[in-house]
PDB file of N, CA and C in Angstrom:
ATOM      1  N   MET A   1     -45.404   4.386 -44.685  1.00  0.00           N
ATOM      2  CA  MET A   1     -43.909   3.880 -44.987  1.00  0.00           C
ATOM      3  C   MET A   1     -42.833   5.199 -45.090  1.00  0.00           C
ATOM      4  N   THR A   2     -43.611   5.495 -45.399  1.00  0.00           N
ATOM      5  CA  THR A   2     -43.023   7.256 -45.380  1.00  0.00           C
ATOM      6  C   THR A   2     -42.260   7.888 -43.568  1.00  0.00           C
ATOM      7  N   ARG A   3     -43.078   7.372 -43.105  1.00  0.00           N
ATOM      8  CA  ARG A   3     -42.508   7.885 -41.597  1.00  0.00           C
ATOM      9  C   ARG A   3     -41.741   6.953 -41.254  1.00  0.00           C
ATOM     10  N   ARG A   4     -41.776   5.682 -41.420  1.00  0.00           N
ATOM     11  CA  ARG A   4     -40.601   4.615 -41.191  1.00  0.00           C
ATOM     12  C   ARG A   4     -39.306   4.837 -41.673  1.00  0.00           C
ATOM     13  N   ILE A   5     -39.187   5.562 -43.330  1.00  0.00           N
ATOM     14  CA  ILE A   5     -38.058   5.965 -43.897  1.00  0.00           C
ATOM     15  C   ILE A   5     -37.622   6.973 -43.410  1.00  0.00           C
ATOM     16  N   LEU A   6     -38.327   8.170 -42.866  1.00  0.00           N
ATOM     17  CA  LEU A   6     -37.958   9.294 -42.089  1.00  0.00           C
ATOM     18  C   LEU A   6     -36.984   8.901 -40.651  1.00  0.00           C
ATOM     19  N   ALA A   7     -37.766   7.982 -40.328  1.00  0.00           N
ATOM     20  CA  ALA A   7     -37.277   7.739 -38.827  1.00  0.00           C
ATOM     21  C   ALA A   7     -36.085   6.925 -38.943  1.00  0.00           C
ATOM     22  N   LEU A   8     -35.865   6.106 -39.959  1.00  0.00           N
ATOM     23  CA  LEU A   8     -34.521   5.557 -40.173  1.00  0.00           C
ATOM     24  C   LEU A   8     -33.612   6.146 -40.429  1.00  0.00           C
ATOM     25  N   MET A   9     -33.930   7.271 -41.600  1.00  0.00           N
ATOM     26  CA  MET A   9     -32.801   8.299 -41.813  1.00  0.00           C
ATOM     27  C   MET A   9     -32.431   8.959 -40.406  1.00  0.00           C
ATOM     28  N   ALA A  10     -33.281   9.541 -39.556  1.00  0.00           N
ATOM     29  CA  ALA A  10     -33.558  10.487 -38.635  1.00  0.00           C
ATOM     30  C   ALA A  10     -32.115   9.316 -37.523  1.00  0.00           C
ATOM     31  N   GLY A  11     -32.543   8.299 -37.388  1.00  0.00           N
ATOM     32  CA  GLY A  11     -31.670   7.378 -36.528  1.00  0.00           C
ATOM     33  C   GLY A  11     -30.652   7.232 -37.196  1.00  0.00           C
ATOM     34  N   ALA A  12     -30.107   7.587 -38.119  1.00  0.00           N
ATOM     35  CA  ALA A  12     -28.822   6.941 -39.029  1.00  0.00           C
ATOM     36  C   ALA A  12     -28.141   8.355 -38.676  1.00  0.00           C
ATOM     37  N   VAL A  13     -28.538   9.306 -39.064  1.00  0.00           N
ATOM     38  CA  VAL A  13     -28.388  10.719 -38.912  1.00  0.00           C
ATOM     39  C   VAL A  13     -27.669  10.847 -37.721  1.00  0.00           C
ATOM     40  N   LEU A  14     -28.031  10.235 -36.563  1.00  0.00           N
ATOM     41  CA  LEU A  14     -28.046  10.488 -34.897  1.00  0.00           C
ATOM     42  C   LEU A  14     -26.783   9.468 -34.729  1.00  0.00           C
ATOM     43  N   LEU A  15     -26.637   8.475 -35.372  1.00  0.00           N
ATOM     44  CA  LEU A  15     -25.927   7.433 -35.554  1.00  0.00           C
ATOM     45  C   LEU A  15     -24.350   8.119 -35.705  1.00  0.00           C
ATOM     46  N   VAL A  16     -24.302   8.600 -37.192  1.00  0.00           N
ATOM     47  CA  VAL A  16     -23.618   9.175 -37.546  1.00  0.00           C
ATOM     48  C   VAL A  16     -22.484   9.898 -36.690  1.00  0.00           C
ATOM     49  N   SER A  17     -23.475  10.930 -36.287  1.00  0.00           N
ATOM     50  CA  SER A  17     -23.296  12.360 -35.620  1.00  0.00           C
ATOM     51  C   SER A  17     -22.366  11.742 -34.283  1.00  0.00           C
ATOM     52  N   LEU A  18     -23.016  10.821 -33.649  1.00  0.00           N
ATOM     53  CA  LEU A  18     -22.530  10.265 -32.236  1.00  0.00           C
ATOM     54  C   LEU A  18     -21.136   9.994 -32.653  1.00  0.00           C
ATOM     55  N   LEU A  19     -20.728   8.952 -33.419  1.00  0.00           N
ATOM     56  CA  LEU A  19     -19.878   7.915 -34.097  1.00  0.00           C
ATOM     57  C   LEU A  19     -18.885   9.711 -34.264  1.00  0.00           C
ATOM     58  N   ALA A  20     -19.098  10.582 -34.847  1.00  0.00           N
ATOM     59  CA  ALA A  20     -18.041  11.308 -35.570  1.00  0.00           C
ATOM     60  C   ALA A  20     -17.429  12.347 -34.497  1.00  0.00           C
ATOM     61  N   ALA A  21     -18.337  12.266 -32.884  1.00  0.00           N
ATOM     62  CA  ALA A  21     -18.007  13.160 -31.918  1.00  0.00           C
ATOM     63  C   ALA A  21     -16.966  12.112 -31.079  1.00  0.00           C
ATOM     64  N   CYS A  22     -16.874  11.194 -31.461  1.00  0.00           N
ATOM     65  CA  CYS A  22     -16.276  10.024 -30.301  1.00  0.00           C
ATOM     66  C   CYS A  22     -14.887  10.530 -30.775  1.00  0.00           C
ATOM     67  N   LYS A  23     -13.951  10.381 -29.836  1.00  0.00           N
ATOM     68  CA  LYS A  23     -12.739  10.415 -29.780  1.00  0.00           C
ATOM     69  C   LYS A  23     -11.921   9.215 -30.828  1.00  0.00           C
ATOM     70  N   LYS A  24     -10.976   9.830 -31.710  1.00  0.00           N
ATOM     71  CA  LYS A  24     -10.492   8.073 -32.163  1.00  0.00           C
ATOM     72  C   LYS A  24      -9.297   8.095 -31.517  1.00  0.00           C
ATOM     73  N   ASP A  25      -9.087   7.219 -31.097  1.00  0.00           N
ATOM     74  CA  ASP A  25      -7.636   6.498 -30.485  1.00  0.00           C
ATOM     75  C   ASP A  25      -6.693   5.964 -31.633  1.00  0.00           C
ATOM     76  N   ASP A  26      -5.921   6.485 -32.009  1.00  0.00           N
ATOM     77  CA  ASP A  26      -4.920   6.406 -32.858  1.00  0.00           C
ATOM     78  C   ASP A  26      -3.469   5.812 -31.827  1.00  0.00           C
ATOM     79  N   GLY A  27      -3.843   5.821 -31.219  1.00  0.00           N
ATOM     80  CA  GLY A  27      -2.689   4.917 -30.073  1.00  0.00           C
ATOM     81  C   GLY A  27      -1.455   5.771 -29.757  1.00  0.00           C
ATOM     82  N   THR A  28      -1.810   7.264 -30.311  1.00  0.00           N
ATOM     83  CA  THR A  28      -0.424   7.929 -29.841  1.00  0.00           C
ATOM     84  C   THR A  28      -0.485   8.453 -28.656  1.00  0.00           C
ATOM     85  N   ILE A  29       0.912   9.120 -27.983  1.00  0.00           N
ATOM     86  CA  ILE A  29       0.599   9.665 -26.653  1.00  0.00           C
ATOM     87  C   ILE A  29       0.612  11.619 -26.964  1.00  0.00           C
ATOM     88  N   ASP A  30      -0.476  11.681 -26.346  1.00  0.00           N
ATOM     89  CA  ASP A  30      -0.280  13.294 -26.110  1.00  0.00           C
ATOM     90  C   ASP A  30       0.521  13.912 -25.289  1.00  0.00           C
ATOM     91  N   GLN A  31       0.457  15.502 -25.271  1.00  0.00           N
ATOM     92  CA  GLN A  31       1.353  15.894 -24.596  1.00  0.00           C
ATOM     93  C   GLN A  31       1.331  15.713 -22.947  1.00  0.00           C
ATOM     94  N   GLU A  32      -0.007  15.390 -22.385  1.00  0.00           N
ATOM     95  CA  GLU A  32      -0.453  15.437 -21.063  1.00  0.00           C
ATOM     96  C   GLU A  32      -0.019  14.273 -20.602  1.00  0.00           C
ATOM     97  N   GLU A  33      -0.130  13.143 -21.217  1.00  0.00           N
ATOM     98  CA  GLU A  33       0.604  11.874 -21.121  1.00  0.00           C
ATOM     99  C   GLU A  33       2.018  11.770 -21.070  1.00  0.00           C
ATOM    100  N   ALA A  34       2.558  12.371 -21.994  1.00  0.00           N
ATOM    101  CA  ALA A  34       3.837  12.425 -21.931  1.00  0.00           C
ATOM    102  C   ALA A  34       4.602  12.999 -20.813  1.00  0.00           C
ATOM    103  N   VAL A  35       4.174  13.968 -20.327  1.00  0.00           N
ATOM    104  CA  VAL A  35       4.354  14.725 -18.947  1.00  0.00           C
ATOM    105  C   VAL A  35       4.173  13.730 -17.634  1.00  0.00           C
ATOM    106  N   ALA A  36       3.200  12.658 -17.944  1.00  0.00           N
ATOM    107  CA  ALA A  36       2.571  11.787 -16.755  1.00  0.00           C
ATOM    108  C   ALA A  36       3.756  10.896 -17.047  1.00  0.00           C
ATOM    109  N   ILE A  37       4.006  10.420 -17.950  1.00  0.00           N
ATOM    110  CA  ILE A  37       5.307   9.472 -18.006  1.00  0.00           C
ATOM    111  C   ILE A  37       6.366   9.680 -17.394  1.00  0.00           C
ATOM    112  N   VAL A  38       6.735  10.997 -17.601  1.00  0.00           N
ATOM    113  CA  VAL A  38       8.289  11.737 -17.191  1.00  0.00           C
ATOM    114  C   VAL A  38       8.088  11.826 -16.022  1.00  0.00           C
ATOM    115  N   LEU A  39       6.993  12.041 -15.104  1.00  0.00           N
ATOM    116  CA  LEU A  39       6.797  12.539 -13.622  1.00  0.00           C
ATOM    117  C   LEU A  39       6.753  11.292 -13.047  1.00  0.00           C
ATOM    118  N   GLU A  40       6.323  10.474 -13.534  1.00  0.00           N
ATOM    119  CA  GLU A  40       6.029   8.595 -12.883  1.00  0.00           C
ATOM    120  C   GLU A  40       7.621   8.574 -12.951  1.00  0.00           C
ATOM    121  N   GLU A  41       8.147   8.485 -13.895  1.00  0.00           N
ATOM    122  CA  GLU A  41       9.842   8.028 -14.212  1.00  0.00           C
ATOM    123  C   GLU A  41      10.597   8.759 -13.441  1.00  0.00           C
ATOM    124  N   ILE A  42      10.372   9.808 -13.002  1.00  0.00           N
ATOM    125  CA  ILE A  42      11.184  10.876 -11.728  1.00  0.00           C
ATOM    126  C   ILE A  42      10.730  10.632 -10.783  1.00  0.00           C
ATOM    127  N   GLY A  43       9.815  10.432 -10.344  1.00  0.00           N
ATOM    128  CA  GLY A  43       8.822  10.418  -9.040  1.00  0.00           C
ATOM    129  C   GLY A  43       8.811  11.821  -8.203  1.00  0.00           C
ATOM    130  N   ILE A  44       8.285  12.433  -9.430  1.00  0.00           N
ATOM    131  CA  ILE A  44       7.823  13.629  -8.866  1.00  0.00           C
ATOM    132  C   ILE A  44       6.455  14.277  -9.094  1.00  0.00           C
ATOM    133  N   SER A  45       5.809  15.789  -8.244  1.00  0.00           N
ATOM    134  CA  SER A  45       4.564  15.799  -8.630  1.00  0.00           C
ATOM    135  C   SER A  45       4.907  17.052  -9.888  1.00  0.00           C
ATOM    136  N   ARG A  46       3.585  17.336 -10.502  1.00  0.00           N
ATOM    137  CA  ARG A  46       3.570  18.497 -11.471  1.00  0.00           C
ATOM    138  C   ARG A  46       3.925  19.591 -11.011  1.00  0.00           C
ATOM    139  N   GLU A  47       3.531  20.289  -9.864  1.00  0.00           N
ATOM    140  CA  GLU A  47       4.038  21.258  -9.267  1.00  0.00           C
ATOM    141  C   GLU A  47       5.885  21.501  -8.975  1.00  0.00           C
ATOM    142  N   GLN A  48       6.375  20.182  -8.519  1.00  0.00           N
ATOM    143  CA  GLN A  48       7.893  20.204  -8.359  1.00  0.00           C
ATOM    144  C   GLN A  48       8.339  20.467  -9.490  1.00  0.00           C
ATOM    145  N   ALA A  49       7.776  19.863 -10.518  1.00  0.00           N
ATOM    146  CA  ALA A  49       8.927  19.885 -12.173  1.00  0.00           C
ATOM    147  C   ALA A  49       8.492  21.089 -12.995  1.00  0.00           C
ATOM    148  N   ASN A  50       7.255  21.495 -12.527  1.00  0.00           N
ATOM    149  CA  ASN A  50       6.774  22.738 -13.858  1.00  0.00           C
ATOM    150  C   ASN A  50       7.473  22.544 -14.541  1.00  0.00           C
ATOM    151  N   PRO A  51       6.790  21.507 -15.419  1.00  0.00           N
ATOM    152  CA  PRO A  51       6.817  20.913 -16.508  1.00  0.00           C
ATOM    153  C   PRO A  51       6.281  21.826 -17.872  1.00  0.00           C
ATOM    154  N   HIS A  52       6.831  21.826 -19.082  1.00  0.00           N
ATOM    155  CA  HIS A  52       6.447  22.534 -20.548  1.00  0.00           C
ATOM    156  C   HIS A  52       6.815  21.737 -21.740  1.00  0.00           C
ATOM    157  N   VAL A  53       6.009  21.681 -22.728  1.00  0.00           N
ATOM    158  CA  VAL A  53       5.964  20.737 -23.632  1.00  0.00           C
ATOM    159  C   VAL A  53       6.573  21.255 -24.753  1.00  0.00           C
ATOM    160  N   HIS A  54       7.050  20.551 -25.724  1.00  0.00           N
ATOM    161  CA  HIS A  54       7.501  20.766 -26.957  1.00  0.00           C
ATOM    162  C   HIS A  54       7.534  19.812 -27.943  1.00  0.00           C
ATOM    163  N   PRO A  55       6.639  19.875 -29.090  1.00  0.00           N
ATOM    164  CA  PRO A  55       6.447  18.904 -30.200  1.00  0.00           C
ATOM    165  C   PRO A  55       7.791  18.931 -30.566  1.00  0.00           C
ATOM    166  N   THR A  56       8.569  17.599 -31.280  1.00  0.00           N
ATOM    167  CA  THR A  56       9.928  17.753 -31.797  1.00  0.00           C
ATOM    168  C   THR A  56      10.026  16.017 -32.156  1.00  0.00           C
ATOM    169  N   GLU A  57      11.145  16.142 -32.957  1.00  0.00           N
ATOM    170  CA  GLU A  57      11.530  14.994 -33.942  1.00  0.00           C
ATOM    171  C   GLU A  57      12.627  14.541 -33.542  1.00  0.00           C
ATOM    172  N   VAL A  58      13.176  12.732 -33.339  1.00  0.00           N
ATOM    173  CA  VAL A  58      14.398  12.411 -33.355  1.00  0.00           C
ATOM    174  C   VAL A  58      14.384  11.130 -34.394  1.00  0.00           C
ATOM    175  N   ASP A  59      15.481  11.395 -35.311  1.00  0.00           N
ATOM    176  CA  ASP A  59      15.689  10.201 -36.081  1.00  0.00           C
ATOM    177  C   ASP A  59      14.360   9.896 -36.672  1.00  0.00           C
ATOM    178  N   GLY A  60      13.560  10.631 -37.367  1.00  0.00           N
ATOM    179  CA  GLY A  60      12.422  10.918 -38.350  1.00  0.00           C
ATOM    180  C   GLY A  60      11.254  10.298 -37.134  1.00  0.00           C
ATOM    181  N   ARG A  61      11.151  10.189 -36.127  1.00  0.00           N
ATOM    182  CA  ARG A  61      10.148  10.011 -35.042  1.00  0.00           C
ATOM    183  C   ARG A  61       9.730  11.129 -34.452  1.00  0.00           C
ATOM    184  N   VAL A  62       8.190  10.904 -34.334  1.00  0.00           N
ATOM    185  CA  VAL A  62       7.685  12.217 -33.779  1.00  0.00           C
ATOM    186  C   VAL A  62       7.888  11.792 -32.201  1.00  0.00           C
ATOM    187  N   CYS A  63       8.037  12.864 -31.313  1.00  0.00           N
ATOM    188  CA  CYS A  63       8.044  12.762 -30.141  1.00  0.00           C
ATOM    189  C   CYS A  63       7.789  14.019 -29.550  1.00  0.00           C
ATOM    190  N   TRP A  64       8.046  14.129 -28.451  1.00  0.00           N
ATOM    191  CA  TRP A  64       7.339  14.747 -26.794  1.00  0.00           C
ATOM    192  C   TRP A  64       8.862  15.576 -26.481  1.00  0.00           C
ATOM    193  N   GLY A  65       9.388  16.791 -25.963  1.00  0.00           N
ATOM    194  CA  GLY A  65      10.074  17.164 -25.716  1.00  0.00           C
ATOM    195  C   GLY A  65       9.801  17.972 -24.441  1.00  0.00           C
ATOM    196  N   VAL A  66       9.823  16.827 -22.980  1.00  0.00           N
ATOM    197  CA  VAL A  66       9.238  17.109 -22.055  1.00  0.00           C
ATOM    198  C   VAL A  66      10.214  18.116 -20.854  1.00  0.00           C
ATOM    199  N   TYR A  67       9.848  19.212 -20.637  1.00  0.00           N
ATOM    200  CA  TYR A  67      11.079  19.784 -20.220  1.00  0.00           C
ATOM    201  C   TYR A  67      10.593  20.182 -18.578  1.00  0.00           C
ATOM    202  N   VAL A  68      11.517  19.686 -17.843  1.00  0.00           N
ATOM    203  CA  VAL A  68      10.942  19.411 -16.408  1.00  0.00           C
ATOM    204  C   VAL A  68      12.422  20.374 -14.978  1.00  0.00           C
ATOM    205  N   THR A  69      11.827  21.081 -14.140  1.00  0.00           N
ATOM    206  CA  THR A  69      12.830  20.834 -13.391  1.00  0.00           C
ATOM    207  C   THR A  69      13.422  20.385 -12.103  1.00  0.00           C
ATOM    208  N   TYR A  70      14.526  19.370 -12.345  1.00  0.00           N
ATOM    209  CA  TYR A  70      14.851  18.232 -11.826  1.00  0.00           C
ATOM    210  C   TYR A  70      15.917  18.198 -10.804  1.00  0.00           C
ATOM    211  N   LYS A  71      16.094  18.140  -9.625  1.00  0.00           N
ATOM    212  CA  LYS A  71      17.274  18.071  -8.958  1.00  0.00           C
ATOM    213  C   LYS A  71      17.813  19.533  -8.865  1.00  0.00           C
ATOM    214  N   ASN A  72      17.154  20.558  -9.173  1.00  0.00           N
ATOM    215  CA  ASN A  72      17.348  22.475  -9.166  1.00  0.00           C
ATOM    216  C   ASN A  72      18.471  22.381 -10.538  1.00  0.00           C
ATOM    217  N   LYS A  73      17.786  21.185 -11.653  1.00  0.00           N
ATOM    218  CA  LYS A  73      18.369  21.635 -12.903  1.00  0.00           C
ATOM    219  C   LYS A  73      17.128  21.293 -13.842  1.00  0.00           C
ATOM    220  N   GLN A  74      17.184  22.254 -15.333  1.00  0.00           N
ATOM    221  CA  GLN A  74      16.396  21.954 -15.865  1.00  0.00           C
ATOM    222  C   GLN A  74      16.768  20.742 -16.879  1.00  0.00           C
ATOM    223  N   MET A  75      15.780  19.761 -16.984  1.00  0.00           N
ATOM    224  CA  MET A  75      15.851  18.479 -17.669  1.00  0.00           C
ATOM    225  C   MET A  75      15.465  18.462 -18.914  1.00  0.00           C
ATOM    226  N   LEU A  76      15.463  17.882 -20.015  1.00  0.00           N
ATOM    227  CA  LEU A  76      15.176  17.656 -21.357  1.00  0.00           C
ATOM    228  C   LEU A  76      14.728  16.000 -21.312  1.00  0.00           C
ATOM    229  N   PHE A  77      13.314  15.666 -21.271  1.00  0.00           N
ATOM    230  CA  PHE A  77      13.067  14.108 -21.563  1.00  0.00           C
ATOM    231  C   PHE A  77      12.041  14.173 -22.937  1.00  0.00           C
ATOM    232  N   VAL A  78      13.121  13.011 -23.669  1.00  0.00           N
ATOM    233  CA  VAL A  78      12.088  13.124 -25.235  1.00  0.00           C
ATOM    234  C   VAL A  78      11.337  11.813 -24.931  1.00  0.00           C
ATOM    235  N   VAL A  79      10.013  11.952 -25.248  1.00  0.00           N
ATOM    236  CA  VAL A  79       9.352  10.475 -25.160  1.00  0.00           C
ATOM    237  C   VAL A  79       8.748  10.443 -26.741  1.00  0.00           C
ATOM    238  N   HIS A  80       9.002   9.179 -27.084  1.00  0.00           N
ATOM    239  CA  HIS A  80       8.615   9.108 -28.166  1.00  0.00           C
ATOM    240  C   HIS A  80       6.974   8.965 -28.359  1.00  0.00           C
ATOM    241  N   SER A  81       6.381   9.461 -29.386  1.00  0.00           N
ATOM    242  CA  SER A  81       4.733   9.824 -29.234  1.00  0.00           C
ATOM    243  C   SER A  81       4.046   8.718 -29.694  1.00  0.00           C
ATOM    244  N   ALA A  82       4.704   7.713 -30.103  1.00  0.00           N
ATOM    245  CA  ALA A  82       3.839   6.187 -30.571  1.00  0.00           C
ATOM    246  C   ALA A  82       3.734   5.303 -29.262  1.00  0.00           C
ATOM    247  N   THR A  83       5.009   5.337 -28.224  1.00  0.00           N
ATOM    248  CA  THR A  83       5.272   4.011 -27.619  1.00  0.00           C
ATOM    249  C   THR A  83       5.121   4.773 -26.049  1.00  0.00           C
ATOM    250  N   GLY A  84       5.434   5.819 -26.056  1.00  0.00           N
ATOM    251  CA  GLY A  84       5.508   6.547 -24.411  1.00  0.00           C
ATOM    252  C   GLY A  84       6.761   6.445 -24.239  1.00  0.00           C
ATOM    253  N   GLU A  85       7.782   5.923 -24.868  1.00  0.00           N
ATOM    254  CA  GLU A  85       9.370   5.298 -24.265  1.00  0.00           C
ATOM    255  C   GLU A  85       9.796   6.693 -24.134  1.00  0.00           C
ATOM    256  N   ILE A  86      10.689   6.565 -23.466  1.00  0.00           N
ATOM    257  CA  ILE A  86      11.472   7.927 -22.682  1.00  0.00           C
ATOM    258  C   ILE A  86      12.843   7.697 -23.674  1.00  0.00           C
ATOM    259  N   LEU A  87      13.182   8.002 -24.618  1.00  0.00           N
ATOM    260  CA  LEU A  87      14.164   7.998 -25.456  1.00  0.00           C
ATOM    261  C   LEU A  87      15.725   8.352 -24.976  1.00  0.00           C
ATOM    262  N   SER A  88      15.518   9.958 -24.377  1.00  0.00           N
ATOM    263  CA  SER A  88      16.315  10.027 -23.876  1.00  0.00           C
ATOM    264  C   SER A  88      15.906  11.052 -22.498  1.00  0.00           C
ATOM    265  N   ALA A  89      17.107  11.525 -21.815  1.00  0.00           N
ATOM    266  CA  ALA A  89      16.994  12.417 -20.593  1.00  0.00           C
ATOM    267  C   ALA A  89      18.458  13.009 -20.571  1.00  0.00           C
ATOM    268  N   GLU A  90      18.003  14.151 -20.576  1.00  0.00           N
ATOM    269  CA  GLU A  90      19.586  15.327 -20.616  1.00  0.00           C
ATOM    270  C   GLU A  90      19.083  16.533 -19.732  1.00  0.00           C
ATOM    271  N   GLU A  91      20.755  16.797 -18.987  1.00  0.00           N
ATOM    272  CA  GLU A  91      20.379  18.110 -18.796  1.00  0.00           C
ATOM    273  C   GLU A  91      20.301  19.616 -20.083  1.00  0.00           C
ATOM    274  N   SER A  92      19.173  20.486 -19.765  1.00  0.00           N
ATOM    275  CA  SER A  92      19.194  21.549 -20.893  1.00  0.00           C
ATOM    276  C   SER A  92      19.146  22.955 -20.434  1.00  0.00           C
ATOM    277  N   THR A  93      19.482  23.932 -21.034  1.00  0.00           N
ATOM    278  CA  THR A  93      19.762  25.249 -20.844  1.00  0.00           C
ATOM    279  C   THR A  93      18.422  26.153 -21.417  1.00  0.00           C
ATOM    280  N   HIS A  94      17.531  25.236 -21.747  1.00  0.00           N
ATOM    281  CA  HIS A  94      16.263  25.921 -22.555  1.00  0.00           C
ATOM    282  C   HIS A  94      15.344  26.352 -20.888  1.00  0.00           C
ATOM    283  N   ALA A  95      14.878  27.397 -21.229  1.00  0.00           N
ATOM    284  CA  ALA A  95      13.958  27.960 -20.272  1.00  0.00           C
ATOM    285  C   ALA A  95      12.649  29.059 -20.683  1.00  0.00           C
ATOM    286  N   HIS A  96      11.989  29.075 -19.869  1.00  0.00           N
ATOM    287  CA  HIS A  96      11.044  29.905 -20.448  1.00  0.00           C
ATOM    288  C   HIS A  96      10.293  31.075 -19.346  1.00  0.00           C
TER     289      HIS A  96
END
């Protein structure tokens, strides 16, 4: 009986460990997904765009600011982190 209890406890610990290691999908867009959304929207490759990303907030909404080079201009695309919607696109003077 003791062996059965120990085996059940070991199995429970293993199951909890496996579940804890799983990535929680909370529905938010990460920075790589935000870049992919912008690149798909404008139809250029990562190499052409040379993107970099900063977290930002617009009207209380958590967003990603995705900076890319597009048509020889530095552009800022703001991507809503919960929906993946591009909220704005404008020329920027930001550079790295």
